[in-house]
Structure formats: structure tokens, C-alpha cells
GROMACS .gro file of N, CA and C in nm:
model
  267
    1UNK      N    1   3.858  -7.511  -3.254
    1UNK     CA    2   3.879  -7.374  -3.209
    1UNK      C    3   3.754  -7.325  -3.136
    2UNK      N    4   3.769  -7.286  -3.050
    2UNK     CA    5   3.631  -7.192  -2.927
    2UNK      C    6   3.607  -7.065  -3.018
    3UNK      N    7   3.501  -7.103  -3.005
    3UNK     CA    8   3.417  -6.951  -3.040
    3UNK      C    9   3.379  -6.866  -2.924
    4UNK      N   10   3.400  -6.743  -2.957
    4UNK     CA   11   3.419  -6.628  -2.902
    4UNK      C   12   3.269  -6.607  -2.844
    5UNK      N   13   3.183  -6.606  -2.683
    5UNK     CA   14   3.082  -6.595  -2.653
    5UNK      C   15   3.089  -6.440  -2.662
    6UNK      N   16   2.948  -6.423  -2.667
    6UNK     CA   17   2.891  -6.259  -2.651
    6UNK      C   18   2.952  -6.152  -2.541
    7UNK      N   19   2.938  -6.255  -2.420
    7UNK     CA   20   3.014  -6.164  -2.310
    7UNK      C   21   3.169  -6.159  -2.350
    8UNK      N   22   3.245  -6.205  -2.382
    8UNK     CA   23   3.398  -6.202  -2.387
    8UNK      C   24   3.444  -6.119  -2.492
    9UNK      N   25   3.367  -6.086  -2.602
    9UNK     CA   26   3.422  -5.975  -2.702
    9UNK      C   27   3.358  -5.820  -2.667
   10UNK      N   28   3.462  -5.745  -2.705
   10UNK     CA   29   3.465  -5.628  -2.618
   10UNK      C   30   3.358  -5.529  -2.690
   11UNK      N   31   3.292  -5.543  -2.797
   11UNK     CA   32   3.213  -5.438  -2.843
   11UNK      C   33   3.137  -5.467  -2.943
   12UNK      N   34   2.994  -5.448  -2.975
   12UNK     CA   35   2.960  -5.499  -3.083
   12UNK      C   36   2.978  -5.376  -3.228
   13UNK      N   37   2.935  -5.458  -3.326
   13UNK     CA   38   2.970  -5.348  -3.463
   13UNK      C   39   2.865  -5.197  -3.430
   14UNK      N   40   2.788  -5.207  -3.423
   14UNK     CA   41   2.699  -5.074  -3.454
   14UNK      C   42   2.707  -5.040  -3.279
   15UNK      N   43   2.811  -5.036  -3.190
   15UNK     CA   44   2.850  -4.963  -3.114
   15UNK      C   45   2.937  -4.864  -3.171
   16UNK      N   46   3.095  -4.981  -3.176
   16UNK     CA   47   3.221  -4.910  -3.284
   16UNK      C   48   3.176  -4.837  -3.442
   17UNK      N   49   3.069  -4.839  -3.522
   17UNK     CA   50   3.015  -4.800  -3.615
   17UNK      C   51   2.949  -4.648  -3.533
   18UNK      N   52   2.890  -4.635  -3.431
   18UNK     CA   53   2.836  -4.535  -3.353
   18UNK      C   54   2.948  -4.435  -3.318
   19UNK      N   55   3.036  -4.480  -3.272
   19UNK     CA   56   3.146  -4.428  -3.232
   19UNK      C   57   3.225  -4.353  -3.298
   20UNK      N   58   3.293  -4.410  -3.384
   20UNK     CA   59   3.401  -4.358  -3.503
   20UNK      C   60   3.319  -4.303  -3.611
   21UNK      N   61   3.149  -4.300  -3.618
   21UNK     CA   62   3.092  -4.178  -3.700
   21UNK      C   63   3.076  -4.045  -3.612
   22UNK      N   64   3.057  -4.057  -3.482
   22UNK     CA   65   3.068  -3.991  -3.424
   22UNK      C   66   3.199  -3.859  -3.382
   23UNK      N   67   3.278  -3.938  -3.361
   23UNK     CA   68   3.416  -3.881  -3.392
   23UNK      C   69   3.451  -3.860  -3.534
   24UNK      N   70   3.381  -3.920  -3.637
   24UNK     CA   71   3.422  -3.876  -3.765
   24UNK      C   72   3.364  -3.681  -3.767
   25UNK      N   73   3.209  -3.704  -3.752
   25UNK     CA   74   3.190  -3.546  -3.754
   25UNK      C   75   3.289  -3.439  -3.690
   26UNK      N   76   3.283  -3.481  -3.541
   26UNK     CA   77   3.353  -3.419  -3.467
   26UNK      C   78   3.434  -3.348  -3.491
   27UNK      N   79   3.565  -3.419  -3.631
   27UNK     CA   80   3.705  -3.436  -3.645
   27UNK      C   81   3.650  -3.340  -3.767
   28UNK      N   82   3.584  -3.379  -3.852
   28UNK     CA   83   3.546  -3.305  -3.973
   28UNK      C   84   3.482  -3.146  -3.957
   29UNK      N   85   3.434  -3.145  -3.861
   29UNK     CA   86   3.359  -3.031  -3.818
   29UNK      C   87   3.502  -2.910  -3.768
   30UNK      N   88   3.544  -2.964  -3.683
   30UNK     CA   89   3.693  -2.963  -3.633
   30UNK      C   90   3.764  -2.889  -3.699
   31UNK      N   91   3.758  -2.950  -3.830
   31UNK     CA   92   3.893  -2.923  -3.936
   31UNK      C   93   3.842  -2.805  -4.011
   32UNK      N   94   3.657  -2.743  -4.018
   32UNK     CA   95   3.627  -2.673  -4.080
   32UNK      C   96   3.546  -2.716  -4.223
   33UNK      N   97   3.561  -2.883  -4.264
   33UNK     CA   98   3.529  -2.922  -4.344
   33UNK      C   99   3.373  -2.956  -4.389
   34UNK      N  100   3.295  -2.932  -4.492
   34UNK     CA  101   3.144  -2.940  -4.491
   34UNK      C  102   3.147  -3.141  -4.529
   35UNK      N  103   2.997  -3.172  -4.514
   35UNK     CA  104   2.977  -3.284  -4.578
   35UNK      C  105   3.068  -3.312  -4.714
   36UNK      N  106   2.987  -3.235  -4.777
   36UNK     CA  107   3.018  -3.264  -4.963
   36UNK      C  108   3.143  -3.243  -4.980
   37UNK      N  109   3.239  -3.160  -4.942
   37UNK     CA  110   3.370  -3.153  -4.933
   37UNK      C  111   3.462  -3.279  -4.905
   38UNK      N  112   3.421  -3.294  -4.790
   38UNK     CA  113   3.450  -3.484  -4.713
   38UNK      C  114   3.431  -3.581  -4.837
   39UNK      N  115   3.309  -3.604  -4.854
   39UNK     CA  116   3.252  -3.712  -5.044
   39UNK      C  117   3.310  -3.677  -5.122
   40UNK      N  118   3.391  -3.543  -5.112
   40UNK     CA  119   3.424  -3.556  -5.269
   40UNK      C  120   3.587  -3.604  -5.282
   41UNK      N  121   3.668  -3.580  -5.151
   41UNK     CA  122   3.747  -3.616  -5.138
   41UNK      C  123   3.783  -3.791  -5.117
   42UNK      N  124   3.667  -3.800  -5.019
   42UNK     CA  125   3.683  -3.996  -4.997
   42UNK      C  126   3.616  -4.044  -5.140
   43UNK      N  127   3.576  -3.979  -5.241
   43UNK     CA  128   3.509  -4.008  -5.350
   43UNK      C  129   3.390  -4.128  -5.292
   44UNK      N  130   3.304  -4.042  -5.234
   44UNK     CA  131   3.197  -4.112  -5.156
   44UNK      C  132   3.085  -3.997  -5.167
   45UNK      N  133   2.969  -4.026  -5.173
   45UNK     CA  134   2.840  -3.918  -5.205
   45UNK      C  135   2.844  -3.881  -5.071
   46UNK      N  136   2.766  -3.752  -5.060
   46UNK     CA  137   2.701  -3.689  -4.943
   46UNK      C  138   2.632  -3.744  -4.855
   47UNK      N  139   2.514  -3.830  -4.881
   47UNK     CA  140   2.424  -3.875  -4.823
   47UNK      C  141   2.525  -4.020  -4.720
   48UNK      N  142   2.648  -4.072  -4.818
   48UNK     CA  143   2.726  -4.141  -4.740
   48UNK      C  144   2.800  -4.127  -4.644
   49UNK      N  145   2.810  -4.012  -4.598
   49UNK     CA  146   2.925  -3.930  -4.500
   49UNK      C  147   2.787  -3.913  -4.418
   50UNK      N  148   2.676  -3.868  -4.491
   50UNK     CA  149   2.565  -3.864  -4.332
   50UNK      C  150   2.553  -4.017  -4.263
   51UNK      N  151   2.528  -4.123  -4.342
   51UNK     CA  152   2.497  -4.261  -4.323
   51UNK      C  153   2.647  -4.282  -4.203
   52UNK      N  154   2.729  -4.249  -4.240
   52UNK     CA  155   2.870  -4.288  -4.167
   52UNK      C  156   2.876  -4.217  -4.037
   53UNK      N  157   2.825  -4.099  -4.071
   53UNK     CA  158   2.856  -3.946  -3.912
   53UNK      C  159   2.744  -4.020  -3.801
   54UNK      N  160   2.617  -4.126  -3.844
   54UNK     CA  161   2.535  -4.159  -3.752
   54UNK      C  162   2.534  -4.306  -3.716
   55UNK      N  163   2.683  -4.361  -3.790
   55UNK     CA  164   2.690  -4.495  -3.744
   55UNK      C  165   2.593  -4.618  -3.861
   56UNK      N  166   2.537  -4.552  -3.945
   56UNK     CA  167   2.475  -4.646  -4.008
   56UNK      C  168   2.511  -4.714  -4.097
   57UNK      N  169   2.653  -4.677  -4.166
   57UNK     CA  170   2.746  -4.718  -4.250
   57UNK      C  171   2.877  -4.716  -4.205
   58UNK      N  172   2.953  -4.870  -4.203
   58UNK     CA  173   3.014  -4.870  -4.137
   58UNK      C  174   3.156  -4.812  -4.258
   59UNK      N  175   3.280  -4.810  -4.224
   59UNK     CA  176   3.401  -4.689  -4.298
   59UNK      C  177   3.467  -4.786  -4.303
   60UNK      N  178   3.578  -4.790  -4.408
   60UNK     CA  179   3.672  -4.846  -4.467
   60UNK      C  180   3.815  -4.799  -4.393
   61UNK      N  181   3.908  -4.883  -4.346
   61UNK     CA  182   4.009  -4.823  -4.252
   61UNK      C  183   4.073  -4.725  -4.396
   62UNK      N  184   4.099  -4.782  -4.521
   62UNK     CA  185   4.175  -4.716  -4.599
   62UNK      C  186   4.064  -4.550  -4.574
   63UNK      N  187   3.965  -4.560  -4.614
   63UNK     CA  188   3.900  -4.405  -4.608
   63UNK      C  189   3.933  -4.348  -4.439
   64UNK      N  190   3.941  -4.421  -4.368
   64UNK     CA  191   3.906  -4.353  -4.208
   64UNK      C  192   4.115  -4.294  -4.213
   65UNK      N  193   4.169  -4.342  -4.286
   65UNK     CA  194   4.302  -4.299  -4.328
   65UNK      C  195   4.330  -4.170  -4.364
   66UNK      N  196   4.216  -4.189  -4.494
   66UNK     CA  197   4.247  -4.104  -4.585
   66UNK      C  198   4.179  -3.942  -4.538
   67UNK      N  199   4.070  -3.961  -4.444
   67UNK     CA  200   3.999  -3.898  -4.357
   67UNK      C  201   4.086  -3.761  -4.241
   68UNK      N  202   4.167  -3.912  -4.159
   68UNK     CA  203   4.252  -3.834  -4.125
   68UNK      C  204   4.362  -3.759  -4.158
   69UNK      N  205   4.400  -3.796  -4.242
   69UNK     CA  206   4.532  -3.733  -4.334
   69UNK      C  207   4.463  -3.572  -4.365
   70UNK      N  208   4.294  -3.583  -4.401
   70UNK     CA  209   4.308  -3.444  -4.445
   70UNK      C  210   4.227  -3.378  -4.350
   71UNK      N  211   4.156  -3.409  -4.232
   71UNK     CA  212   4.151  -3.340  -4.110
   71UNK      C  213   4.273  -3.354  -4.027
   72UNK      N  214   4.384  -3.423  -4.066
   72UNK     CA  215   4.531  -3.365  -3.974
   72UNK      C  216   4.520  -3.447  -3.806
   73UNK      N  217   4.460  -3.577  -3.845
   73UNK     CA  218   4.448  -3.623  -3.704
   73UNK      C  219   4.517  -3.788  -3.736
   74UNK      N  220   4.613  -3.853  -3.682
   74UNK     CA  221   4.587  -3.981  -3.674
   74UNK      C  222   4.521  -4.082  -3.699
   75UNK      N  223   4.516  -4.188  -3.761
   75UNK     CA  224   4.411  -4.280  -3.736
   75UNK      C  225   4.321  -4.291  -3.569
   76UNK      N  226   4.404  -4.303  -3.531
   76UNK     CA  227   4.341  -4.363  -3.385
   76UNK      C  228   4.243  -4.236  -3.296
   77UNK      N  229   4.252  -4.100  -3.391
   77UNK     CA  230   4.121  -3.968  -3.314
   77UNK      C  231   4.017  -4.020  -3.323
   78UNK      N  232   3.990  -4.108  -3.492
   78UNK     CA  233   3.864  -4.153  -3.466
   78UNK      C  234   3.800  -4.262  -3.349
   79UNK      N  235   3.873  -4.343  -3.254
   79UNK     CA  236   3.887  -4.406  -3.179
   79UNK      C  237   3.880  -4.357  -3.051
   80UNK      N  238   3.902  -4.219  -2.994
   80UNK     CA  239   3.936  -4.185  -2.884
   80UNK      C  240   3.845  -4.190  -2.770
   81UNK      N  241   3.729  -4.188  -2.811
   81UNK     CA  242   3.681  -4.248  -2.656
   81UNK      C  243   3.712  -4.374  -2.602
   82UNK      N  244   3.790  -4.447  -2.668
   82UNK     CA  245   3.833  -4.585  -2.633
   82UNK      C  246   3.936  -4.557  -2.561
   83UNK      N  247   3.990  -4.491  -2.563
   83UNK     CA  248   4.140  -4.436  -2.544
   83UNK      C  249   4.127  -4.340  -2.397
   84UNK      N  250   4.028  -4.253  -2.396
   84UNK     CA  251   4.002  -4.165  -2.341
   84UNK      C  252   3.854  -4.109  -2.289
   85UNK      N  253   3.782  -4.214  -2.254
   85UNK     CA  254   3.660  -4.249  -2.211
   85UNK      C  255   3.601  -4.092  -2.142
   86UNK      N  256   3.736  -4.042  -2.056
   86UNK     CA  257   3.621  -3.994  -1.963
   86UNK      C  258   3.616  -3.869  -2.036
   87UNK      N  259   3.675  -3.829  -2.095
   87UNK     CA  260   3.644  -3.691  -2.197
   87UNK      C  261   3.504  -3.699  -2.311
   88UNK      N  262   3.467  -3.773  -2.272
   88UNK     CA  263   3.335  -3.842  -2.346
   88UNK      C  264   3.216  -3.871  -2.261
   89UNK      N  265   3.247  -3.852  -2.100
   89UNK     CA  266   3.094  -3.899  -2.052
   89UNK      C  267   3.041  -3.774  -2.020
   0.00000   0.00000   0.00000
């Protein structure tokens, strides 16, 4: 089986980790929701929702789920500059 060179895969992790914390605040901020509110619901500490909002911890699809369900967005908001690039430059 070929392994996948550097140029041919489309993104590295602590881009997409950059990204979808990014849009995590966004979405959370959005909804009206504080940090600790967010942790207590993903049953995740505070300091983990900061680690996540700056990309430094990467999210569990089940939490990035459970995320959206209670900011009222889709899975795929957290994704949307992928989707929708130019609303982002």
C-alpha cells in the first residue's frame, strides 16, 4: 500500500485543530454560552475548552456533536471555513 506523501494530504492536524477551535468559540460565543458552562456540559474542565478554542487540544467528534446540539448548529459549523473559505479571509 503507498503511503500518503506530505504534499497530497489536504491538511495537517494542528491546522484542522486551529480551525474547529476556532469556530468552536465563535459558535459558543454565538449561542451566548460562557467557558464553564460549555465544561460543564461536555463534562470537560474550563481550562479544556480554552486548550480546544486555541487549537491546542484536539475535540472528540462525539463532544464536537454534543457541542453542536447545544449551540443549535450542525456538526459541519464547526468546519465552515472549509466549506466557505471566503467568509473567513
Amino acid at each position: 500500500m503507498d503511503q500518503l506523501s506530505g504534499d497530497r494530504c489536504p491538511e495537517d492536524l494542528r491546522t484542522i485543530n486551529a480551525v474547529v477551535g476556532m469556530m468552536f468559540r465563535h459558535l459558543r460565543e454565538g449561542a451566548g454560552y460562557s467557558r464553564d458552562e460549555v465544561a460543564a456540559c461536555l463534562s470537560m474542565h474550563e481550562d479544556e475548552i480554552d486548550l480546544l478554542e486555541t487549537g491546542e487540544m484536539p475535540v472528540s467528534v462525539a463532544r464536537l456533536y454534543l457541542a453542536g446540539k447545544l449551540f443549535g448548529v450542525k456538526i459541519s459549523a464547526f468546519f465552515a471555513p472549509y466549506y466557505h473559505p471566503d467568509q473567513f479571509t
